Short mmCIF file of C-alpha atoms in Angstrom, two decimals:
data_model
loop_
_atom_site.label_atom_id
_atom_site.label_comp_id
_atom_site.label_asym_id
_atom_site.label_seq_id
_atom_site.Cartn_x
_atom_site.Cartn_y
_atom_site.Cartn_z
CA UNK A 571 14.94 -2.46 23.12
CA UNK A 572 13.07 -0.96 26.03
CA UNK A 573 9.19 -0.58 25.70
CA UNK A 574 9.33 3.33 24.92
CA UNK A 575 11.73 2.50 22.57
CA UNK A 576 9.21 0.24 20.90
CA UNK A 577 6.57 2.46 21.28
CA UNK A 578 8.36 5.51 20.28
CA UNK A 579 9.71 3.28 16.79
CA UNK A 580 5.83 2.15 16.53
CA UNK A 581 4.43 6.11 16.36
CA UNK A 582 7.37 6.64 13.89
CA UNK A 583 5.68 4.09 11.10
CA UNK A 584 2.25 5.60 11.91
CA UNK A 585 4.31 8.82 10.06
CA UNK A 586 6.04 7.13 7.82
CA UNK A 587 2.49 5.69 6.42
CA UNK A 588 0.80 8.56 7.63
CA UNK A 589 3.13 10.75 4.84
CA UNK A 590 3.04 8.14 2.40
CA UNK A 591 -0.80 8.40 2.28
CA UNK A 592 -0.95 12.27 2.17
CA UNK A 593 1.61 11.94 -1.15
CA UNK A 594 -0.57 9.61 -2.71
CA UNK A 595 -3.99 11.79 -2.06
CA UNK A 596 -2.69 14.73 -2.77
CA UNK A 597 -1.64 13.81 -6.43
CA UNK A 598 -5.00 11.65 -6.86
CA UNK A 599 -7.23 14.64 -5.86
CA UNK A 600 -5.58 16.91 -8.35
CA UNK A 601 -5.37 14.21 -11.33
CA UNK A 602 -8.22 16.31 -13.06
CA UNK A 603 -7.36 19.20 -13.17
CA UNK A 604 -3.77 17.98 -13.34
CA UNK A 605 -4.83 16.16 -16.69
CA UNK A 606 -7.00 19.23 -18.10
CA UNK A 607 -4.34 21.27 -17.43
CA UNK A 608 -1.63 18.98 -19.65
CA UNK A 609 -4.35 18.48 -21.98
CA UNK A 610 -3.93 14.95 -22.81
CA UNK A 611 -6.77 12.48 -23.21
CA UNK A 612 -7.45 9.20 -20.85
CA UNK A 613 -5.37 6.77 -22.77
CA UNK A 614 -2.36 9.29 -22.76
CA UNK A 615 -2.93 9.71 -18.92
CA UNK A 616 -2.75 6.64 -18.46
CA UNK A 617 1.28 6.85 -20.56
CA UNK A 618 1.78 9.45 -17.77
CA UNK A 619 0.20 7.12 -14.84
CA UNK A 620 2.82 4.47 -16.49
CA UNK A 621 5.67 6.28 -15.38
CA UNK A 622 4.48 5.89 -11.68
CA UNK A 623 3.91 2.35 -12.01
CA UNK A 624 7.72 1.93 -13.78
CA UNK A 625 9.23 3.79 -11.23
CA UNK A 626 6.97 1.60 -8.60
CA UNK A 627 8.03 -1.62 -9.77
CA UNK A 628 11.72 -0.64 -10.01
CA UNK A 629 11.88 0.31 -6.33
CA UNK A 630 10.34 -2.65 -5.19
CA UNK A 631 12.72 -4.87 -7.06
CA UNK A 632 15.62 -3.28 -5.25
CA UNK A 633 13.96 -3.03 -2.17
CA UNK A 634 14.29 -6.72 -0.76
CA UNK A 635 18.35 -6.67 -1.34
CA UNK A 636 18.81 -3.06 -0.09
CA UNK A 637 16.58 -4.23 3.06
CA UNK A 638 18.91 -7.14 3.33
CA UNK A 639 22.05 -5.60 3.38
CA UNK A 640 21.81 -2.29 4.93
CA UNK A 641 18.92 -2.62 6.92
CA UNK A 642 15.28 -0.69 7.25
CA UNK A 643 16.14 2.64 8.21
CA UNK A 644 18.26 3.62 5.31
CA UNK A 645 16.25 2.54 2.60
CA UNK A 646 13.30 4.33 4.65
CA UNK A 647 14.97 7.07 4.58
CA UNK A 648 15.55 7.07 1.29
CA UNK A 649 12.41 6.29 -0.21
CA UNK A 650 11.05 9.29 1.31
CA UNK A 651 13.35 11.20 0.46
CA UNK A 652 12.56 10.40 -3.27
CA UNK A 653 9.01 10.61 -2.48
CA UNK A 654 9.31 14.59 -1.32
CA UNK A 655 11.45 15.62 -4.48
CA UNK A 656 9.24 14.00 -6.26
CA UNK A 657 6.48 15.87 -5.59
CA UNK A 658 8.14 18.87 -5.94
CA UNK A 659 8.88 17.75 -9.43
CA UNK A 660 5.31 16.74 -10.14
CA UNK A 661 4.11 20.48 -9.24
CA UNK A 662 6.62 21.82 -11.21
CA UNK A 663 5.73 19.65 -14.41
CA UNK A 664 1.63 20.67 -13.91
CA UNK A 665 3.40 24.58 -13.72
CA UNK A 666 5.40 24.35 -16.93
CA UNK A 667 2.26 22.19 -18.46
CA UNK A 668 4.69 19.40 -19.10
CA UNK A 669 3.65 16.03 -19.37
CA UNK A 670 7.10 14.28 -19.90
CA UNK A 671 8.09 16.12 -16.47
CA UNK A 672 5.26 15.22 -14.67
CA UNK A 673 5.79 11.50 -15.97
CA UNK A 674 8.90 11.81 -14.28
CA UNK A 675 8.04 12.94 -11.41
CA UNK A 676 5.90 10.33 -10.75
CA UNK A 677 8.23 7.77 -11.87
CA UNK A 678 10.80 8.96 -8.64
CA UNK A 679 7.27 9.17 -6.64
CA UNK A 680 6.91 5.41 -7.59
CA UNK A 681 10.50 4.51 -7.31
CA UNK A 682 10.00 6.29 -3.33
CA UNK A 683 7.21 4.31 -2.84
CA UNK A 684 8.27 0.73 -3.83
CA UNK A 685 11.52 1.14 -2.20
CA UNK A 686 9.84 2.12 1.07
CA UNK A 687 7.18 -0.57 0.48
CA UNK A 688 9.21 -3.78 2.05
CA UNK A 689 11.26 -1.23 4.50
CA UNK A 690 8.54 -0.02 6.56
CA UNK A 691 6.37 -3.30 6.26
CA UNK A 692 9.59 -5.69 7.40
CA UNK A 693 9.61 -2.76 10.28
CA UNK A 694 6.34 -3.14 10.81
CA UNK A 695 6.16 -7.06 11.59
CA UNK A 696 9.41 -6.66 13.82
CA UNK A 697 7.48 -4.62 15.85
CA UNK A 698 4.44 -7.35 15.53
CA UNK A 699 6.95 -9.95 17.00
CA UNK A 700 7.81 -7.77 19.83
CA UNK A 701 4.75 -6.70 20.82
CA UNK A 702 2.61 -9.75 19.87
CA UNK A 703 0.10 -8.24 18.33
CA UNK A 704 -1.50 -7.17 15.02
CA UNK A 705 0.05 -3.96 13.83
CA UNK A 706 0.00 -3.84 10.27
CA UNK A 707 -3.37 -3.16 9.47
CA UNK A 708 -3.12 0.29 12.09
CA UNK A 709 0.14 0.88 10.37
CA UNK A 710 -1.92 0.76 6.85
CA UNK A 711 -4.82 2.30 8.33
CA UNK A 712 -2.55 5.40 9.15
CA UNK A 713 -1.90 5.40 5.34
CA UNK A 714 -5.55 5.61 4.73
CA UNK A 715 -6.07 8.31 7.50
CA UNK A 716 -3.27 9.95 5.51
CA UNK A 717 -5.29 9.71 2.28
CA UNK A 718 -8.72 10.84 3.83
CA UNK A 719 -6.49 14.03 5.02
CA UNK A 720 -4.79 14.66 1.68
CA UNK A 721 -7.95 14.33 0.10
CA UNK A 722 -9.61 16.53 1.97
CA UNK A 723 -7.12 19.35 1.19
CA UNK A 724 -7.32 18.39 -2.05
CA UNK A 725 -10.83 19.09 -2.48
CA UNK A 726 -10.80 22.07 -0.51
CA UNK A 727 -8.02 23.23 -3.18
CA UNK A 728 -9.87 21.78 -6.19
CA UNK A 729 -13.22 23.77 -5.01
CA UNK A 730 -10.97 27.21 -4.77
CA UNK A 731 -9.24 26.83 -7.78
CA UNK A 732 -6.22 26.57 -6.08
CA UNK A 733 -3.50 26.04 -8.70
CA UNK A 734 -1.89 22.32 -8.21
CA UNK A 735 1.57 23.15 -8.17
CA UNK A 736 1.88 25.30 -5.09
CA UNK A 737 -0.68 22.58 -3.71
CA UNK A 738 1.67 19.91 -4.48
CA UNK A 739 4.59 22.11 -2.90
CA UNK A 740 2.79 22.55 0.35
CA UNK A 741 2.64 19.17 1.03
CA UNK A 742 6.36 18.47 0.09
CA UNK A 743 6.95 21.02 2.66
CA UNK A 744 4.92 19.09 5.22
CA UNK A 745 6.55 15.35 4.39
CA UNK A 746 9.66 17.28 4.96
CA UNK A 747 8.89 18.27 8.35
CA UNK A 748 7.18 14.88 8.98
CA UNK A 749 10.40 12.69 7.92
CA UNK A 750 12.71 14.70 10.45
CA UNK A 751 10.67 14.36 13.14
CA UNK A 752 10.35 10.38 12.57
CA UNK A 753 13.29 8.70 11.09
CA UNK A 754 15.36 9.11 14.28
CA UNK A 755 13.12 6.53 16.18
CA UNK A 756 13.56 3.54 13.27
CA UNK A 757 16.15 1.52 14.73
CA UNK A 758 19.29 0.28 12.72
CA UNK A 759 19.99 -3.18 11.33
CA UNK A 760 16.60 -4.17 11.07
CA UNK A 761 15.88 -6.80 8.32
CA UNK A 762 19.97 -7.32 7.40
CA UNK A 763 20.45 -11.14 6.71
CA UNK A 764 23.79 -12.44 8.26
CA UNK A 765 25.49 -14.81 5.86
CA UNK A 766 26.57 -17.96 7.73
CA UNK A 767 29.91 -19.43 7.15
CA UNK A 768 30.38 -21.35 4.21
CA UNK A 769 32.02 -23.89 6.19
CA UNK A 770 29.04 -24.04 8.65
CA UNK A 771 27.68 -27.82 7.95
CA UNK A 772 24.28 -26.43 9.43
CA UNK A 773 24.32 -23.78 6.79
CA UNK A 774 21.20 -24.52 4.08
CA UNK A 775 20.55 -23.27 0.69
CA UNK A 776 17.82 -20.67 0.68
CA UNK A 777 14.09 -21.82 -0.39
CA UNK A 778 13.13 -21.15 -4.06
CA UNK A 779 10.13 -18.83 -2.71
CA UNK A 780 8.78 -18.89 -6.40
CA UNK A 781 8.04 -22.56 -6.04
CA UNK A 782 6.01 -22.03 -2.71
CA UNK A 783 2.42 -22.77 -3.63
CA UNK A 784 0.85 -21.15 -0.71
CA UNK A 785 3.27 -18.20 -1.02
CA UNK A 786 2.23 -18.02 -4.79
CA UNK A 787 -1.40 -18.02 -3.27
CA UNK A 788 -0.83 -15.08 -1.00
CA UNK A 789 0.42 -13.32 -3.77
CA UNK A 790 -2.54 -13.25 -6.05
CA UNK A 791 -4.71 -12.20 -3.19
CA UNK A 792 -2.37 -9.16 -2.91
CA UNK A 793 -1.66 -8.91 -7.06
CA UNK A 794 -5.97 -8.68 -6.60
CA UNK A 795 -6.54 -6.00 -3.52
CA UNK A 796 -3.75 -4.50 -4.72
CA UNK A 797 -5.26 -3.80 -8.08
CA UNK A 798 -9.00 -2.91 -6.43
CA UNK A 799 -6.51 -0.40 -4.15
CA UNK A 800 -4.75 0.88 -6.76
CA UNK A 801 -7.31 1.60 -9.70
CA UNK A 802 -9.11 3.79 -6.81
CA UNK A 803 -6.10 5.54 -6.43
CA UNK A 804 -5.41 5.69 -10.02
CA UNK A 805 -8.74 6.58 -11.54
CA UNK A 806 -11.69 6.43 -9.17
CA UNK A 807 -12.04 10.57 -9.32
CA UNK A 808 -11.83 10.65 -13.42
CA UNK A 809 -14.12 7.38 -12.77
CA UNK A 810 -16.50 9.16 -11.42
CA UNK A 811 -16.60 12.73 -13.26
CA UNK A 812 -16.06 10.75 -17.09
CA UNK A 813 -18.07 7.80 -16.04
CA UNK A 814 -20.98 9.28 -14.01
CA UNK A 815 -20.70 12.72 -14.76
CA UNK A 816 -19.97 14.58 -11.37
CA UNK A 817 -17.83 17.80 -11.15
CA UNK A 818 -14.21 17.23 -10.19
CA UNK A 819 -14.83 18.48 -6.74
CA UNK A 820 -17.64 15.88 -5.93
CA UNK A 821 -15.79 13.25 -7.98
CA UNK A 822 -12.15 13.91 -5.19
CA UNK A 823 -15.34 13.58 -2.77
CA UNK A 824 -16.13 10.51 -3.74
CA UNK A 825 -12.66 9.45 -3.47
CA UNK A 826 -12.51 10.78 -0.10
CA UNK A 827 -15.34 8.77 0.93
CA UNK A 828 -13.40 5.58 -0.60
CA UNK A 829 -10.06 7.08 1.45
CA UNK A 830 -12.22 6.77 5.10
CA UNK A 831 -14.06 3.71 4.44
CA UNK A 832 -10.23 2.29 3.59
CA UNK A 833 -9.19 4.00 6.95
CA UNK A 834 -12.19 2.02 9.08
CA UNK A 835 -10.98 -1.06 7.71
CA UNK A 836 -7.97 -0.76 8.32
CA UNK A 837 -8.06 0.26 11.62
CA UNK A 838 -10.69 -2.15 12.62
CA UNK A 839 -8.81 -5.20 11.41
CA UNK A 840 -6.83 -5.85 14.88
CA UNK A 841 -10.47 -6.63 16.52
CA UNK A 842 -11.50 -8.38 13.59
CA UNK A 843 -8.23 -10.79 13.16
CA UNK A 844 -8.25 -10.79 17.09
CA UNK A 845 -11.42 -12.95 16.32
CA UNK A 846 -11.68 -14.55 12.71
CA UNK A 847 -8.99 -16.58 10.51
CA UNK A 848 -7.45 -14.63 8.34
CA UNK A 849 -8.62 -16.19 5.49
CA UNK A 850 -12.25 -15.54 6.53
CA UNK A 851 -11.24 -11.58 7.04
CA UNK A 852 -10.19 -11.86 3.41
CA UNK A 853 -12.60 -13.73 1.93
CA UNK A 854 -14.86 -11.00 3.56
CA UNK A 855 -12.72 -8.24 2.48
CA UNK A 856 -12.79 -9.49 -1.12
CA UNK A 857 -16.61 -10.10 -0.95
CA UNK A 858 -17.29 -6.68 0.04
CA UNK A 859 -14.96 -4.96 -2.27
CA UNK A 860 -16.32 -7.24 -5.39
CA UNK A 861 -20.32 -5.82 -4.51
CA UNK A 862 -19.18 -2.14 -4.55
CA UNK A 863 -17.39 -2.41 -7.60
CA UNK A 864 -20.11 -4.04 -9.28
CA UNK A 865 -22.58 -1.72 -8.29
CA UNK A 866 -19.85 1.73 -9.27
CA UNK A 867 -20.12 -0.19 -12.86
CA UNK A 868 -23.42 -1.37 -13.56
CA UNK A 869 -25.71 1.48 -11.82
CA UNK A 870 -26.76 4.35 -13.56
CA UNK A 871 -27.85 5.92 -9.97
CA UNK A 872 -25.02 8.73 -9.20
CA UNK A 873 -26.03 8.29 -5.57
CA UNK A 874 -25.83 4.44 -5.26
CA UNK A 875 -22.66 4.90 -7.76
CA UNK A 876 -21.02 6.64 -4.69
CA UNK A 877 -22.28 4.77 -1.85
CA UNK A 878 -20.84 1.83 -3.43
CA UNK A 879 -17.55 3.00 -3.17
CA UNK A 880 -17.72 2.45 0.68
CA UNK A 881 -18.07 -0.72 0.06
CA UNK A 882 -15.01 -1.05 -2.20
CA UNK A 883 -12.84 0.95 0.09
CA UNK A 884 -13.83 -1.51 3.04
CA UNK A 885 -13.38 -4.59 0.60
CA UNK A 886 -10.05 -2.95 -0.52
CA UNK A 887 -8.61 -1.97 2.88
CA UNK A 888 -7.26 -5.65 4.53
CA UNK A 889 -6.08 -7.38 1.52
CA UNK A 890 -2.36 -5.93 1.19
CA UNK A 891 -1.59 -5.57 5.08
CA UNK A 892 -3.32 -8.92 6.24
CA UNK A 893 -1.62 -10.72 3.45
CA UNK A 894 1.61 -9.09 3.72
CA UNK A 895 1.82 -10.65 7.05
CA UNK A 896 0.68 -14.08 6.38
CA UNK A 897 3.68 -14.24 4.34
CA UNK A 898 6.23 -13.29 6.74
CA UNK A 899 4.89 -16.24 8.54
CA UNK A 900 4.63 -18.32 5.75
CA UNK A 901 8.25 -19.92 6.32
CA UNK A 902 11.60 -18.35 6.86
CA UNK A 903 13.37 -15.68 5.65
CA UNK A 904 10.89 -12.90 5.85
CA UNK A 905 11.91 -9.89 4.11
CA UNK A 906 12.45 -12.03 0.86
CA UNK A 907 9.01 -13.74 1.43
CA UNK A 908 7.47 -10.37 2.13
CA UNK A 909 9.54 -8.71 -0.84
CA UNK A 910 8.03 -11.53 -3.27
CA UNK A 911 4.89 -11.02 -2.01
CA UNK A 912 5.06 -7.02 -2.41
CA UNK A 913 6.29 -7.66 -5.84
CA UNK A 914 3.81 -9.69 -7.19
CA UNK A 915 1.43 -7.21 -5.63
CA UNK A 916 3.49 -4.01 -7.43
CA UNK A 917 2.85 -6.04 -10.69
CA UNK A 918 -0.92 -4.22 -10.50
CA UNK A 919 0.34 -0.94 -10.01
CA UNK A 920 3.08 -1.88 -13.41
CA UNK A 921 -0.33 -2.96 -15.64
CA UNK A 922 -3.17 -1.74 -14.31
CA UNK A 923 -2.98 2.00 -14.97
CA UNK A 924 -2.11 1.95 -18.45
CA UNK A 925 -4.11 -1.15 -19.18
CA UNK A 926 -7.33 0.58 -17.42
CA UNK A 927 -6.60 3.05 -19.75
CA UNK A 928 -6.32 2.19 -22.77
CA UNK A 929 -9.51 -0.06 -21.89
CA UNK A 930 -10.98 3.34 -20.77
CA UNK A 931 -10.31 5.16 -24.20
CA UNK A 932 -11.86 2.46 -26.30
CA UNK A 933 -15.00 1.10 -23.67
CA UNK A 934 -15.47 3.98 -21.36
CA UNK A 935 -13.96 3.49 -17.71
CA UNK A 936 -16.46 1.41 -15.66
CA UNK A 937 -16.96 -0.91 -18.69
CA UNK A 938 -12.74 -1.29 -17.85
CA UNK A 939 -13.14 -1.77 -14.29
CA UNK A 940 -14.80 -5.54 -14.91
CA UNK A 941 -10.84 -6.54 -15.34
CA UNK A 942 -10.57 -5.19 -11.78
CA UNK A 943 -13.92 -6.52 -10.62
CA UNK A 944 -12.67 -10.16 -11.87
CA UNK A 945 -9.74 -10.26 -10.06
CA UNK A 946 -11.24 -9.16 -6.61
CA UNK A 947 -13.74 -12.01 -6.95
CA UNK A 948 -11.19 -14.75 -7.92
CA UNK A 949 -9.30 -12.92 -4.02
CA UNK A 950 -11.87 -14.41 -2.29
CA UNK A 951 -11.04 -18.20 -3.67
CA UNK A 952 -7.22 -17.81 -2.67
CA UNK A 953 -8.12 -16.56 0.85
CA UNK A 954 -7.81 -19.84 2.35
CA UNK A 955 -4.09 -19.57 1.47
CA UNK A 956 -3.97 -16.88 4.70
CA UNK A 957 -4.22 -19.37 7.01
CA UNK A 958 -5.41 -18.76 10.93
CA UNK A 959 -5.25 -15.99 13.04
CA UNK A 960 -1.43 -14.69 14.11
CA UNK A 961 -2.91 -11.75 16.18
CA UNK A 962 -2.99 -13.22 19.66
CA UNK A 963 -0.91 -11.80 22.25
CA UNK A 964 2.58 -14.30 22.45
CA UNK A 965 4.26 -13.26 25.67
CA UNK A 966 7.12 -15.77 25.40
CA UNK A 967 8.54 -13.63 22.44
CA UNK A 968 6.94 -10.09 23.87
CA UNK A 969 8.77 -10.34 27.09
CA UNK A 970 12.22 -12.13 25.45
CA UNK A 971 15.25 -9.55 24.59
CA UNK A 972 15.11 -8.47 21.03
CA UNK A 973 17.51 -10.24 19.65
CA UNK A 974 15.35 -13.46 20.71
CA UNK A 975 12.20 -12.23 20.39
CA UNK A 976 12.99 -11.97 16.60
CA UNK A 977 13.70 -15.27 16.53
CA UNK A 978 10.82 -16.58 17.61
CA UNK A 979 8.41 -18.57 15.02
CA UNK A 980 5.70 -15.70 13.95
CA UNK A 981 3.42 -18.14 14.38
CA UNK A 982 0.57 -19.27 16.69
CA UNK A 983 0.02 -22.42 18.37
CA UNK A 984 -2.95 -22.65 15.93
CA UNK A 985 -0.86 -22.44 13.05
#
């Protein structure tokens, strides 16, 4: 694989997480009106938001075995494939004022999603390898430019009344355009795990991952960000109209705001990790995103309410990518360390929304966000489990042929 190859398979994922976070938005921003419109109270939203974390759960389940077997591009491809139809059928549910449809929809939406999850992460530390440097967090932070520009339309379309169905079909139209212009650059066979010969006397049995303490560690830092991530994306607008009594446009503000402070993060993490153990860029990141939550939940000040979220979004904004790729180089076999990882992660997206729910029906929604606030907090104790920095430059693997360069250990001297 040449260097424009590399390049040219390294702008693709900026798209891929670049469409993936203009999906999410876009349905996030229009969750008020989306829910007024269906009439159904929090608790039952959060039945509907259920579907999406069902259909999020399921992907990612299949995700590490399709990844194995055919490889990264196909299961890319067809996670966002299911991620465009599904917001077609989301914006045709809000139309026909359907809530079982819309339920639906999202449950393909979350299906999309978890499938792509491992895909385009796996993809994303190949290219890490080859290149030797950090990538993941850029890749993420395209996700969260992707959100900040969703968003934005969103509120624009929320402030003109636009209705949310031909909203939601717009941006269909634009992941569509985005995915052909990108998957042709994702190289094949990616992530496929050759079976050795069962006469091979060299052959070993695989690791029980779910016995891997530090592995298990990695994963409640991510089952944690991935929570403080998610309930934003989940709830933080009806947070902040039901909780602190802003309009829907300034409450899909507010979640803009959240959306670029999760986009600096993200795409300041390479100097960051270039710099600082990743356990310290954790224990930061969970440090940060425990103080804004507090203060979105215990102040009565709409203005500090919001300014707070900054500091959630920036808590929020490392945790899945940095520790997504401390377990890839937590041992061998790294798509089914990275799938386990992802999985235990996806386990927040499969409780949280319905659980902040119904806590939201009978307490009120920031009294429900101290489950979320908890778990962020108890982040920053398993941070150590990270371990050192991985982001400097390795030119032994960077100027090796691919098919070595993979095989080099992922990582450092340090480590």
């Amino acid at each position: 694989m040449t260097d424009r190859a590399v390049r040219r398979r390294r702008r693709a994922l900026f798209l891929f997480f670049f469409l993936n976070g203009i999906a999410m938005s876009s349905w996030v921003t229009r969750t008020p009106d989306i829910r007024d419109h269906l009439g159904v109270s929090t608790g039952q939203m959060g039945l509907v938001l259920f579907g999406l974390s069902v259909g999020s759960m399921s992907g990612i389940l299949c995700s590490g075995r399709l990844v194995s077997r055919f490889g990264t591009r196909p299961v890319t491809a067809l996670s966002t494939l299911l991620i465009i139809a599904s917001v077609v059928v989301v914006g045709v549910g809000s139309a026909l004022v359907s809530a079982s449809l819309v339920t639906a929809g999202l449950c393909v939406f979350g299906a999309g999603m978890g499938a792509g999850e491992v895909a385009i992460n796996v993809d994303g530390a190949d290219v890490e390898r080859l290149t030797g440097s950090a990538v993941l967090p850029t890749l993420h932070g395209c996700f969260s430019l992707g959100t900040v520009v969703g968003g934005l339309a969103g509120m624009a379309a929320t402030a003109a009344a636009f209705p949310a169905h031909w909203h939601l079909l717009a941006v269909a139209a634009v992941a569509a355009a985005i995915f052909a212009y990108a998957i042709g650059a994702v190289p094949a066979g990616t992530g496929t795990r050759t079976a050795s010969p069962a006469s091979d006397p060299a052959q070993r049995p695989r690791p029980r991952l779910w016995k891997d303490r530090t592995l298990l560690m990695i994963g409640a830092v991510v089952l944690a960000m991935a929570l403080a991530e998610g309930a934003a994306n989940d709830w933080l607008p009806l947070l902040m109209v039901d909780g602190h009594g802003l309009d829907a446009t300034v409450g899909s503000l507010v979640y803009v705001g959240f959306a670029a402070a999760m986009t600096v993060g993200r795409f300041s993490g390479t100097f960051f990790l270039s710099r600082h153990s990743r356990a310290t860029v954790l224990r930061a990141s969970a440090l940060s995103g425990a103080v804004g939550l507090a203060l979105v939940i215990f102040s009565d000040n709409t203005v500090v309410a919001a300014a707070a979220v900054l500091f959630w979004g920036l808590g929020a904004s490392l945790g899945f990518p940095v520790a997504l790729s401390a377990a890839g180089d937590s041992g061998p076999d790294e798509t089914a360390r990275v799938g386990l990882v992802a999985t235990i992660g996806y386990v927040a997206f499969l409780v949280g929304p319905p659980t902040l729910g119904f806590l939201g029906d009978h307490y009120g929604l920031r009294a429900a966000m101290v489950v979320v606030l908890a778990f962020v907090a108890m982040a920053a104790l398993a941070a150590p489990a990270a371990g050192r920095r991985t982001s400097r430059r390795r030119a032994s693997s960077a100027d090796l042929p691919v098919e070595l360069a993979v095989k080099q250990p992922s990582r450092s001297p340090e480590e």
